[in-house]
mmCIF file of C-alpha atoms in Angstrom:
data_model
loop_
_atom_site.group_PDB
_atom_site.id
_atom_site.type_symbol
_atom_site.label_atom_id
_atom_site.label_comp_id
_atom_site.label_asym_id
_atom_site.label_seq_id
_atom_site.Cartn_x
_atom_site.Cartn_y
_atom_site.Cartn_z
ATOM 1 C CA LEU A 27 4.399 15.918 -32.444
ATOM 2 C CA LEU A 28 3.057 13.141 -30.253
ATOM 3 C CA ASN A 29 4.139 13.514 -26.631
ATOM 4 C CA PRO A 30 6.418 10.522 -25.864
ATOM 5 C CA HIS A 31 4.917 10.297 -22.382
ATOM 6 C CA PHE A 32 1.443 9.979 -23.915
ATOM 7 C CA SER A 33 2.584 7.131 -26.142
ATOM 8 C CA LYS A 34 3.984 5.312 -23.100
ATOM 9 C CA LEU A 35 0.662 5.717 -21.310
ATOM 10 C CA GLU A 36 -1.320 4.426 -24.276
ATOM 11 C CA SER A 37 1.029 1.455 -24.582
ATOM 12 C CA ALA A 38 0.586 0.656 -20.879
ATOM 13 C CA LYS A 39 -3.206 0.955 -21.130
ATOM 14 C CA LYS A 40 -3.331 -1.604 -23.948
ATOM 15 C CA LYS A 41 -1.640 -4.154 -21.685
ATOM 16 C CA MET A 42 -4.017 -3.575 -18.761
ATOM 17 C CA PRO A 43 -6.831 -6.084 -18.093
ATOM 18 C CA GLU A 44 -9.760 -4.258 -19.706
ATOM 19 C CA ASN A 45 -12.218 -7.060 -18.954
ATOM 20 C CA SER A 46 -11.166 -7.434 -15.340
ATOM 21 C CA GLY A 47 -14.165 -7.315 -13.040
ATOM 22 C CA ASP A 48 -12.051 -6.637 -9.975
ATOM 23 C CA SER A 49 -12.736 -3.437 -8.091
ATOM 24 C CA PHE A 50 -11.768 -1.819 -4.807
ATOM 25 C CA ARG A 51 -14.185 -0.419 -2.230
ATOM 26 C CA ILE A 52 -13.493 3.135 -1.094
ATOM 27 C CA LYS A 53 -13.483 4.231 2.538
ATOM 28 C CA LYS A 54 -13.347 7.854 3.659
ATOM 29 C CA ILE A 55 -11.140 8.753 6.609
ATOM 30 C CA GLU A 56 -9.828 11.896 8.224
ATOM 31 C CA PHE A 57 -6.103 12.375 7.716
ATOM 32 C CA ASP A 58 -4.055 15.430 8.602
ATOM 33 C CA GLY A 59 -7.214 17.485 9.076
ATOM 34 C CA LYS A 60 -8.666 16.590 5.677
ATOM 35 C CA LEU A 61 -11.097 14.015 4.380
ATOM 36 C CA ARG A 62 -9.245 11.466 2.262
ATOM 37 C CA PRO A 63 -10.398 8.369 0.350
ATOM 38 C CA ILE A 64 -8.536 5.096 0.836
ATOM 39 C CA LEU A 65 -8.889 1.756 -0.941
ATOM 40 C CA CYS A 66 -9.932 -1.502 0.728
ATOM 41 C CA GLN A 67 -9.292 -5.023 -0.499
ATOM 42 C CA ASN A 68 -11.427 -8.143 -0.471
ATOM 43 C CA GLU A 69 -8.740 -10.685 0.276
ATOM 44 C CA ALA A 70 -5.471 -10.628 2.175
ATOM 45 C CA GLY A 71 -2.542 -11.109 -0.129
ATOM 46 C CA PRO A 72 0.236 -9.428 -2.055
ATOM 47 C CA CYS A 73 -1.204 -6.132 -3.237
ATOM 48 C CA PRO A 74 1.417 -3.414 -3.715
ATOM 49 C CA LEU A 75 -1.048 -1.554 -5.941
ATOM 50 C CA LEU A 76 -3.272 -0.854 -2.947
ATOM 51 C CA ALA A 77 -0.414 0.209 -0.661
ATOM 52 C CA ILE A 78 1.156 2.533 -3.235
ATOM 53 C CA CYS A 79 -2.139 4.148 -4.227
ATOM 54 C CA ASN A 80 -3.165 4.650 -0.598
ATOM 55 C CA VAL A 81 0.096 6.494 0.070
ATOM 56 C CA LEU A 82 -0.579 8.748 -2.920
ATOM 57 C CA LEU A 83 -4.237 9.252 -1.913
ATOM 58 C CA LEU A 84 -3.291 10.260 1.629
ATOM 59 C CA ARG A 85 -0.628 12.612 0.267
ATOM 60 C CA GLY A 86 -3.202 14.140 -2.056
ATOM 61 C CA ASN A 87 -1.258 13.139 -5.184
ATOM 62 C CA LEU A 88 -4.162 10.996 -6.413
ATOM 63 C CA THR A 89 -7.777 12.083 -6.045
ATOM 64 C CA LEU A 90 -11.102 10.258 -6.134
ATOM 65 C CA HIS A 91 -14.466 11.938 -6.049
ATOM 66 C CA MET A 92 -16.023 11.585 -2.613
ATOM 67 C CA ASP A 93 -19.227 10.203 -4.113
ATOM 68 C CA PHE A 94 -17.438 7.108 -5.343
ATOM 69 C CA SER A 95 -18.057 3.918 -3.400
ATOM 70 C CA GLU A 96 -15.694 1.794 -5.495
ATOM 71 C CA ILE A 97 -13.286 1.973 -8.397
ATOM 72 C CA LYS A 98 -12.403 -0.585 -11.051
ATOM 73 C CA GLU A 99 -8.908 -1.980 -11.001
ATOM 74 C CA VAL A 100 -8.139 -0.916 -14.562
ATOM 75 C CA GLU A 101 -9.258 2.655 -13.862
ATOM 76 C CA LEU A 102 -7.021 2.811 -10.816
ATOM 77 C CA LEU A 103 -4.061 1.532 -12.828
ATOM 78 C CA GLN A 104 -4.678 4.108 -15.527
ATOM 79 C CA GLN A 105 -4.824 6.975 -13.043
ATOM 80 C CA LEU A 106 -1.623 5.757 -11.386
ATOM 81 C CA ALA A 107 0.097 5.564 -14.773
ATOM 82 C CA THR A 108 -1.026 9.088 -15.634
ATOM 83 C CA TYR A 109 0.265 10.428 -12.322
ATOM 84 C CA LEU A 110 3.672 8.755 -12.699
ATOM 85 C CA LEU A 111 4.060 10.084 -16.249
ATOM 86 C CA GLU A 112 3.122 13.615 -15.235
ATOM 87 C CA LYS A 113 5.461 13.422 -12.258
ATOM 88 C CA SER A 114 8.356 12.369 -14.454
ATOM 89 C CA GLU A 115 7.966 15.262 -16.893
ATOM 90 C CA GLY A 116 10.723 17.779 -16.508
ATOM 91 C CA ARG A 117 12.879 15.476 -14.433
ATOM 92 C CA SER A 118 16.368 14.773 -15.715
ATOM 93 C CA GLU A 119 18.977 12.288 -14.639
ATOM 94 C CA SER A 120 19.680 12.557 -10.928
ATOM 95 C CA ASP A 121 23.093 13.096 -9.379
ATOM 96 C CA SER A 122 23.387 9.350 -8.919
ATOM 97 C CA GLY A 123 23.118 8.865 -12.657
ATOM 98 C CA VAL A 124 19.758 7.111 -12.605
ATOM 99 C CA ASN A 125 18.052 7.493 -15.953
ATOM 100 C CA ILE A 126 14.486 8.602 -15.286
ATOM 101 C CA GLU A 127 13.360 7.736 -18.804
ATOM 102 C CA TYR A 128 14.735 4.222 -18.466
ATOM 103 C CA GLN A 129 13.048 3.761 -15.082
ATOM 104 C CA LEU A 130 9.782 5.066 -16.463
ATOM 105 C CA HIS A 131 9.875 2.590 -19.319
ATOM 106 C CA ASP A 132 10.320 -0.255 -16.825
ATOM 107 C CA VAL A 133 7.466 1.034 -14.663
ATOM 108 C CA MET A 134 5.063 1.232 -17.609
ATOM 109 C CA GLU A 135 5.852 -2.416 -18.333
ATOM 110 C CA ILE A 136 5.287 -3.371 -14.675
ATOM 111 C CA LEU A 137 1.969 -1.590 -14.073
ATOM 112 C CA PRO A 138 -0.287 -4.048 -15.968
ATOM 113 C CA THR A 139 0.911 -6.885 -13.696
ATOM 114 C CA LEU A 140 1.027 -4.880 -10.469
ATOM 115 C CA GLN A 141 -2.173 -6.336 -9.018
ATOM 116 C CA LYS A 142 -0.565 -9.781 -9.044
ATOM 117 C CA GLY A 143 2.181 -8.713 -6.656
ATOM 118 C CA LEU A 144 5.849 -7.776 -6.830
ATOM 119 C CA ASP A 145 8.932 -9.931 -6.620
ATOM 120 C CA VAL A 146 10.657 -8.690 -3.456
ATOM 121 C CA ASN A 147 13.846 -10.195 -2.017
ATOM 122 C CA VAL A 148 14.771 -8.762 1.395
ATOM 123 C CA LYS A 149 18.236 -8.398 2.852
ATOM 124 C CA PHE A 150 18.522 -8.967 6.598
ATOM 125 C CA THR A 151 20.963 -6.167 7.411
ATOM 126 C CA HIS A 152 18.696 -3.113 7.207
ATOM 127 C CA PRO A 153 14.964 -2.201 6.982
ATOM 128 C CA GLN A 154 15.541 -0.740 3.529
ATOM 129 C CA GLY A 155 17.672 -3.649 2.393
ATOM 130 C CA PHE A 156 16.216 -5.152 -0.777
ATOM 131 C CA GLU A 157 17.817 -6.783 -3.759
ATOM 132 C CA PHE A 158 17.309 -4.330 -6.594
ATOM 133 C CA THR A 159 14.948 -5.397 -9.354
ATOM 134 C CA GLU A 160 13.260 -3.495 -12.166
ATOM 135 C CA GLN A 161 9.983 -3.845 -10.286
ATOM 136 C CA LEU A 162 11.312 -1.871 -7.325
ATOM 137 C CA SER A 163 11.962 1.094 -9.613
ATOM 138 C CA LEU A 164 8.232 1.786 -9.242
ATOM 139 C CA PHE A 165 8.837 3.004 -5.690
ATOM 140 C CA ASP A 166 11.662 5.267 -6.879
ATOM 141 C CA VAL A 167 9.542 6.863 -9.598
ATOM 142 C CA ALA A 168 6.664 7.377 -7.141
ATOM 143 C CA THR A 169 9.117 8.663 -4.471
ATOM 144 C CA ILE A 170 7.793 6.185 -1.909
ATOM 145 C CA ASN A 171 10.159 4.477 0.530
ATOM 146 C CA LEU A 172 9.834 0.711 0.985
ATOM 147 C CA TYR A 173 10.681 -0.878 4.353
ATOM 148 C CA HIS A 174 10.693 -4.279 6.024
ATOM 149 C CA GLY A 175 11.416 -5.390 9.600
ATOM 150 C CA TRP A 176 13.096 -8.753 9.017
ATOM 151 C CA VAL A 177 16.502 -7.718 10.354
ATOM 152 C CA VAL A 178 19.166 -9.905 11.971
ATOM 153 C CA ASP A 179 20.249 -8.914 15.477
ATOM 154 C CA GLU A 180 24.034 -9.264 15.273
ATOM 155 C CA ALA A 181 24.244 -9.092 19.061
ATOM 156 C CA ASP A 182 22.589 -12.506 19.288
ATOM 157 C CA GLY A 183 25.299 -14.097 17.221
ATOM 158 C CA ASN A 184 22.956 -16.901 16.167
ATOM 159 C CA LEU A 185 23.510 -16.274 12.475
ATOM 160 C CA PRO A 186 27.110 -15.783 11.293
ATOM 161 C CA LYS A 187 27.869 -12.460 9.561
ATOM 162 C CA THR A 188 28.695 -14.243 6.326
ATOM 163 C CA LEU A 189 25.135 -15.592 6.257
ATOM 164 C CA ALA A 190 23.427 -12.508 7.705
ATOM 165 C CA SER A 191 24.692 -10.453 4.755
ATOM 166 C CA LEU A 192 22.836 -12.663 2.273
ATOM 167 C CA SER A 193 19.387 -11.961 0.850
ATOM 168 C CA TYR A 194 16.445 -14.224 1.654
ATOM 169 C CA ASN A 195 16.709 -16.085 -1.657
ATOM 170 C CA GLN A 196 20.441 -16.560 -1.218
ATOM 171 C CA LEU A 197 19.977 -17.809 2.342
ATOM 172 C CA VAL A 198 17.381 -20.378 1.306
ATOM 173 C CA GLU A 199 19.585 -21.492 -1.583
ATOM 174 C CA LYS A 200 22.498 -21.873 0.824
ATOM 175 C CA LEU A 201 20.350 -23.966 3.165
ATOM 176 C CA VAL A 202 19.392 -26.291 0.307
ATOM 177 C CA GLN A 203 23.040 -26.682 -0.658
ATOM 178 C CA TYR A 204 24.025 -27.507 2.913
ATOM 179 C CA LYS A 205 21.273 -30.094 3.255
ATOM 180 C CA THR A 206 22.129 -31.688 -0.072
ATOM 181 C CA PHE A 207 25.814 -31.913 0.853
ATOM 182 C CA LEU A 208 25.151 -33.451 4.269
ATOM 183 C CA GLN A 209 22.622 -35.937 2.879
ATOM 184 C CA ASP A 210 24.932 -37.028 0.060
ATOM 185 C CA ASP A 211 27.878 -37.252 2.407
ATOM 186 C CA SER A 212 25.938 -39.452 4.827
ATOM 187 C CA LYS A 213 25.264 -42.105 2.201
ATOM 188 C CA PRO A 214 27.422 -45.257 2.294
ATOM 189 C CA LYS A 215 30.660 -44.864 0.343
ATOM 190 C CA ALA A 216 32.945 -47.472 -1.134
ATOM 191 C CA ASN A 217 35.705 -46.124 1.073
ATOM 192 C CA GLU A 218 36.224 -43.287 3.513
ATOM 193 C CA ALA A 219 38.359 -41.384 1.024
ATOM 194 C CA GLU A 220 35.282 -40.655 -1.078
ATOM 195 C CA LYS A 221 33.711 -38.627 1.737
ATOM 196 C CA SER A 222 33.963 -34.879 1.170
ATOM 197 C CA GLU A 223 35.518 -32.947 4.020
ATOM 198 C CA LYS A 224 34.766 -29.506 2.570
ATOM 199 C CA PHE A 225 32.163 -27.739 0.453
ATOM 200 C CA ASN A 226 33.004 -24.331 -1.061
ATOM 201 C CA GLY A 227 35.798 -23.961 1.458
ATOM 202 C CA GLU A 228 33.635 -24.854 4.463
ATOM 203 C CA SER A 229 34.333 -27.887 6.578
ATOM 204 C CA ARG A 230 31.693 -30.483 7.335
ATOM 205 C CA SER A 231 31.401 -29.256 10.928
ATOM 206 C CA GLU A 232 30.968 -25.625 9.755
ATOM 207 C CA ILE A 233 28.306 -26.712 7.307
ATOM 208 C CA SER A 234 26.422 -28.563 10.056
ATOM 209 C CA ARG A 235 26.541 -25.504 12.331
ATOM 210 C CA ASN A 236 25.492 -23.103 9.582
ATOM 211 C CA GLU A 237 22.634 -25.336 8.472
ATOM 212 C CA ALA A 238 21.296 -25.438 12.020
ATOM 213 C CA ALA A 239 21.769 -21.656 12.399
ATOM 214 C CA ILE A 240 19.795 -20.885 9.228
ATOM 215 C CA GLU A 241 16.938 -23.206 10.168
ATOM 216 C CA LEU A 242 16.784 -21.705 13.662
ATOM 217 C CA PHE A 243 16.734 -18.147 12.314
ATOM 218 C CA LEU A 244 13.997 -18.844 9.772
ATOM 219 C CA THR A 245 11.913 -20.662 12.396
ATOM 220 C CA GLU A 246 12.289 -18.055 15.139
ATOM 221 C CA THR A 247 11.588 -15.168 12.741
ATOM 222 C CA ALA A 248 8.699 -16.785 10.884
ATOM 223 C CA THR A 249 6.646 -13.593 11.430
ATOM 224 C CA GLN A 250 9.269 -11.770 9.300
ATOM 225 C CA LEU A 251 9.594 -9.082 11.954
ATOM 226 C CA THR A 252 12.280 -8.982 14.638
ATOM 227 C CA TYR A 253 12.730 -6.741 17.665
ATOM 228 C CA ARG A 254 15.913 -5.439 16.075
ATOM 229 C CA GLY A 255 13.972 -4.671 12.904
ATOM 230 C CA LEU A 256 11.242 -2.936 14.882
ATOM 231 C CA GLU A 257 13.846 -0.866 16.700
ATOM 232 C CA MET A 258 15.513 0.189 13.449
ATOM 233 C CA LEU A 259 12.169 1.060 11.848
ATOM 234 C CA HIS A 260 11.375 3.436 14.714
ATOM 235 C CA ARG A 261 14.835 4.910 14.320
ATOM 236 C CA ASP A 262 14.880 5.293 10.540
ATOM 237 C CA VAL A 263 11.329 6.113 9.397
ATOM 238 C CA PRO A 264 11.001 9.936 9.477
ATOM 239 C CA GLU A 265 8.288 11.538 11.594
ATOM 240 C CA GLY A 266 5.174 12.360 9.572
ATOM 241 C CA SER A 267 6.171 10.245 6.584
ATOM 242 C CA LEU A 268 4.005 7.875 4.576
ATOM 243 C CA CYS A 269 5.682 4.782 3.140
ATOM 244 C CA VAL A 270 5.087 1.107 2.292
ATOM 245 C CA PHE A 271 5.859 -1.778 4.654
ATOM 246 C CA PHE A 272 6.554 -5.308 3.373
ATOM 247 C CA ARG A 273 5.943 -8.356 5.548
ATOM 248 C CA ASN A 274 4.860 -11.942 4.854
ATOM 249 C CA ASN A 275 4.452 -11.241 1.154
ATOM 250 C CA HIS A 276 2.040 -8.409 1.937
ATOM 251 C CA PHE A 277 2.381 -4.682 1.294
ATOM 252 C CA SER A 278 0.855 -2.164 3.744
ATOM 253 C CA THR A 279 0.692 1.611 3.891
ATOM 254 C CA MET A 280 2.711 2.774 6.919
ATOM 255 C CA TYR A 281 2.671 6.129 8.729
ATOM 256 C CA ARG A 282 4.930 7.573 11.433
ATOM 257 C CA LYS A 283 3.147 9.819 13.941
ATOM 258 C CA ASP A 284 4.254 10.981 17.380
ATOM 259 C CA HIS A 285 7.182 8.545 17.354
ATOM 260 C CA SER A 286 4.886 5.569 16.699
ATOM 261 C CA LEU A 287 4.381 3.482 13.572
ATOM 262 C CA TYR A 288 0.936 2.626 12.203
ATOM 263 C CA LEU A 289 -0.277 0.382 9.377
ATOM 264 C CA LEU A 290 -3.373 1.408 7.417
ATOM 265 C CA ILE A 291 -6.235 -1.071 7.840
ATOM 266 C CA THR A 292 -7.570 -1.972 4.391
ATOM 267 C CA ASP A 293 -9.510 -5.146 5.154
ATOM 268 C CA LEU A 294 -12.965 -4.933 3.598
ATOM 269 C CA GLY A 295 -14.556 -5.994 6.889
ATOM 270 C CA TYR A 296 -13.649 -2.561 8.313
ATOM 271 C CA VAL A 297 -14.878 -0.465 5.390
ATOM 272 C CA ASN A 298 -17.698 1.021 7.527
ATOM 273 C CA GLN A 299 -15.664 1.157 10.734
ATOM 274 C CA SER A 300 -14.470 4.668 11.536
ATOM 275 C CA SER A 301 -13.045 3.284 14.802
ATOM 276 C CA ALA A 302 -10.669 0.996 12.875
ATOM 277 C CA VAL A 303 -8.351 2.995 10.623
ATOM 278 C CA TRP A 304 -4.786 2.252 11.756
ATOM 279 C CA GLU A 305 -3.046 -0.672 13.438
ATOM 280 C CA LYS A 306 -0.141 0.165 15.721
ATOM 281 C CA LEU A 307 3.118 -1.566 14.838
ATOM 282 C CA ASP A 308 4.851 -2.073 18.183
ATOM 283 C CA VAL A 309 5.024 -5.849 18.684
ATOM 284 C CA ILE A 310 6.379 -8.655 16.520
ATOM 285 C CA ASP A 311 3.508 -11.043 17.241
ATOM 286 C CA GLY A 312 0.306 -11.239 19.244
ATOM 287 C CA ASP A 313 -2.466 -8.642 19.574
ATOM 288 C CA THR A 314 -1.943 -5.150 18.249
ATOM 289 C CA GLU A 315 -3.755 -1.935 19.078
ATOM 290 C CA ILE A 316 -6.330 -0.622 16.598
ATOM 291 C CA VAL A 317 -6.963 3.118 16.526
ATOM 292 C CA ASP A 318 -9.247 5.552 14.718
ATOM 293 C CA SER A 319 -8.306 8.439 12.433
ATOM 294 C CA SER A 320 -7.379 10.520 15.496
ATOM 295 C CA PHE A 321 -5.014 7.713 16.541
ATOM 296 C CA GLU A 322 -7.067 7.033 19.642
ATOM 297 C CA SER A 323 -7.939 3.514 20.721
ATOM 298 C CA ARG A 324 -11.655 2.794 20.515
ATOM 299 C CA LYS A 325 -13.793 -0.297 20.777
ATOM 300 C CA VAL A 326 -14.407 -1.792 17.361
ATOM 301 C CA THR A 327 -17.996 -2.959 16.908
ATOM 302 C CA GLY A 328 -20.204 -3.891 14.027
ATOM 303 C CA GLY A 329 -17.719 -6.039 12.056
ATOM 304 C CA ASP A 330 -18.617 -6.130 8.408
ATOM 305 C CA SER A 331 -22.316 -5.609 9.009
ATOM 306 C CA GLY A 332 -22.116 -2.039 7.803
ATOM 307 C CA PHE A 333 -23.540 -0.519 10.978
ATOM 308 C CA GLY A 334 -20.299 0.045 12.871
ATOM 309 C CA GLU A 335 -20.026 3.776 12.186
ATOM 310 C CA SER A 336 -21.780 6.044 14.657
ATOM 311 C CA VAL A 337 -23.920 9.027 13.648
ATOM 312 C CA GLN A 338 -21.356 11.357 15.226
ATOM 313 C CA ASP A 339 -18.556 9.863 13.144
ATOM 314 C CA ALA A 340 -20.563 10.087 9.943
ATOM 315 C CA ASP A 341 -21.509 13.695 10.690
ATOM 316 C CA HIS A 342 -17.886 14.593 11.357
ATOM 317 C CA LEU A 343 -16.732 13.144 8.037
ATOM 318 C CA LEU A 344 -19.498 14.931 6.162
ATOM 319 C CA ALA A 345 -18.628 18.178 7.943
ATOM 320 C CA LEU A 346 -15.031 17.784 6.816
ATOM 321 C CA GLN A 347 -16.221 17.292 3.256
ATOM 322 C CA LEU A 348 -18.222 20.536 3.433
ATOM 323 C CA GLN A 349 -15.279 22.452 4.878
ATOM 324 C CA GLN A 350 -12.989 21.196 2.107
ATOM 325 C CA GLY A 351 -15.498 22.209 -0.535
ATOM 326 C CA ASP A 352 -16.850 20.143 -3.342
ATOM 327 C CA ASN A 353 -13.901 20.689 -5.652
ATOM 328 C CA ILE A 354 -12.164 17.318 -5.474
ATOM 329 C CA ALA A 355 -10.888 16.444 -8.933
ATOM 330 C CA ILE A 356 -12.750 13.890 -10.988
ATOM 331 C CA ASP A 357 -10.564 11.833 -13.277
ATOM 332 C CA PRO A 358 -12.192 11.439 -16.726
ATOM 333 C CA THR A 359 -11.531 7.698 -16.750
ATOM 334 C CA PHE A 360 -13.837 7.070 -13.784
ATOM 335 C CA THR A 361 -17.411 5.942 -14.368
ATOM 336 C CA HIS A 362 -18.669 5.068 -10.875
ATOM 337 C CA SER A 363 -20.565 7.432 -8.592
ATOM 338 C CA THR A 364 -23.660 7.454 -6.453
ATOM 339 C CA TYR A 365 -25.445 9.635 -8.985
ATOM 340 C CA GLY A 366 -24.969 7.247 -11.884
ATOM 341 C CA ASP A 367 -22.566 6.122 -14.570
ATOM 342 C CA SER A 368 -20.895 8.185 -17.252
ATOM 343 C CA LEU A 369 -22.892 9.715 -20.080
ATOM 344 C CA SER A 370 -21.852 7.032 -22.574
ATOM 345 C CA ASP A 371 -22.591 4.239 -20.103
ATOM 346 C CA ARG A 372 -26.071 5.572 -19.452
ATOM 347 C CA TYR A 373 -27.186 6.610 -22.944
ATOM 348 C CA GLY A 374 -24.818 4.750 -25.258
ATOM 349 C CA THR A 375 -23.297 6.465 -28.289
ATOM 350 C CA ILE A 376 -25.316 9.584 -29.122
ATOM 351 C CA GLU A 377 -24.712 12.238 -31.755
ATOM 352 C CA GLY A 378 -26.172 15.567 -32.876
ATOM 353 C CA ASP A 379 -29.038 17.272 -31.042
ATOM 354 C CA ASP A 380 -29.788 14.094 -29.085
ATOM 355 C CA ALA A 381 -26.297 14.192 -27.638
ATOM 356 C CA SER A 382 -26.746 17.812 -26.523
ATOM 357 C CA PHE A 383 -30.076 16.971 -24.916
ATOM 358 C CA ALA A 384 -28.644 13.908 -23.146
ATOM 359 C CA ARG A 385 -25.690 15.943 -21.923
ATOM 360 C CA ALA A 386 -28.049 18.604 -20.504
ATOM 361 C CA ILE A 387 -30.110 15.968 -18.663
ATOM 362 C CA TYR A 388 -26.975 14.296 -17.369
ATOM 363 C CA GLU A 389 -25.519 17.570 -16.067
ATOM 364 C CA GLN A 390 -28.867 18.448 -14.472
ATOM 365 C CA GLU A 391 -28.901 15.138 -12.594
ATOM 366 C CA LYS A 392 -25.354 15.724 -11.400
ATOM 367 C CA GLU A 393 -26.249 19.216 -10.176
ATOM 368 C CA MET A 394 -29.309 17.891 -8.302
ATOM 369 C CA ALA A 395 -27.161 15.224 -6.668
ATOM 370 C CA ARG A 396 -24.560 17.836 -5.711
ATOM 371 C CA LYS A 397 -27.178 20.092 -4.071
ATOM 372 C CA SER A 398 -28.698 17.136 -2.241
ATOM 373 C CA ARG A 399 -25.291 16.057 -0.994
ATOM 374 C CA GLN A 400 -24.444 19.603 0.081
ATOM 375 C CA SER A 401 -27.723 19.853 1.987
ATOM 376 C CA GLU A 402 -27.042 16.603 3.823
ATOM 377 C CA THR A 403 -23.536 17.757 4.612
ATOM 378 C CA GLN A 404 -24.783 21.109 5.953
ATOM 379 C CA GLN A 405 -27.244 19.289 8.211
ATOM 380 C CA ALA A 406 -24.444 17.082 9.496
ATOM 381 C CA LEU A 407 -22.301 20.153 10.180
ATOM 382 C CA ASN A 408 -25.158 21.772 12.102
ATOM 383 C CA ARG A 409 -25.582 18.648 14.247
ATOM 384 C CA GLN A 410 -21.838 18.624 14.867
ATOM 385 C CA ILE A 411 -21.935 22.285 15.997
ATOM 386 C CA GLN A 412 -24.926 21.622 18.259
ATOM 387 C CA ARG A 413 -23.137 18.714 19.968
ATOM 388 C CA THR A 414 -20.015 20.866 20.433
ATOM 389 C CA ASN A 415 -22.069 23.690 21.954
ATOM 390 C CA SER A 416 -23.861 21.254 24.265
ATOM 391 C CA ARG A 417 -20.542 19.854 25.535
ATOM 392 C CA SER A 418 -19.226 23.374 26.093
ATOM 393 C CA LEU A 419 -22.366 24.337 28.040
ATOM 394 C CA CYS A 420 -22.057 21.245 30.236
ATOM 395 C CA ALA A 421 -18.422 22.053 30.915
ATOM 396 C CA VAL A 422 -19.306 25.599 32.033
ATOM 397 C CA GLN A 423 -22.051 24.371 34.348
#
């Protein structure tokens, strides 16, 4: 019998943009003592796909071969779909009564449109306050927490509790209603009796105050991050956890380490910058601190010229790759690598003895590339050891 999960995957694949030319550059960083690939983006914008996949890559749930320099969008979506389907196998309804099969069906429908963004409606009472939508079920299925920092500080008292409990969409809708009422009520009337004194149980004076309070709140928190929100994020995000942070219609991978919060830098301009890996989240506006994979602040140089990474940094990353071994899984859907395309891409459709011969040549090229890469990595490791020994000798002297 056909596996129902397989049929869901095939259905999702058919809806994915096969002809899309979009791709993501891959950057290698050190994370938790291991070499991990992360995805970079060309343009700033709403990209939950990147944030979710980077969480899974850093966790080790998704894998990319370390020879890859980029991956096509459709291939990334297919690998994500495969992972979510495999993860859901064997899971039954949770204690809360959530139907995993129903959620999975929704997620498979969402994946083909994921690169366009997600419809997210925040609530101002808590960093995990979001209006539930089918799209947000993706985070549940992937077991990734979603946070924001646009939280009302009730101690200020600027925004009444009745308004603070609303979602963003509801608050904006309320503001429009208030403005419409006040504008209509200010127009000349045939007599004073036609003027409305109340709207939905609120007096004209209450409406005027609430309108001003909403406009002030939205203006003062235009960065969509408040000090109260920042405080609650540091309180609620568990130490050592990877999650997704939503702000200004943008999704970022967030990590909690040593009681500090960091956002993964995915801008393409830093793809060759080993000194720019994380951005510290400790202020609501202004300059933030950029750190490397060791979470140490270093001067960022080189920009997007491609020459920002030092020889020592490159050697260290290659040494990590050697220590981890060359056994990182290769997903069969991928076709990009430094040693060439897939067999079908390179030779077309081949059958019979010609196919066997082409396969042998292809495997031979891959093996030569692997040995070359291993040799380069060993040389890098040797240089790393020599530098370590030199520093130790200097320290003794």
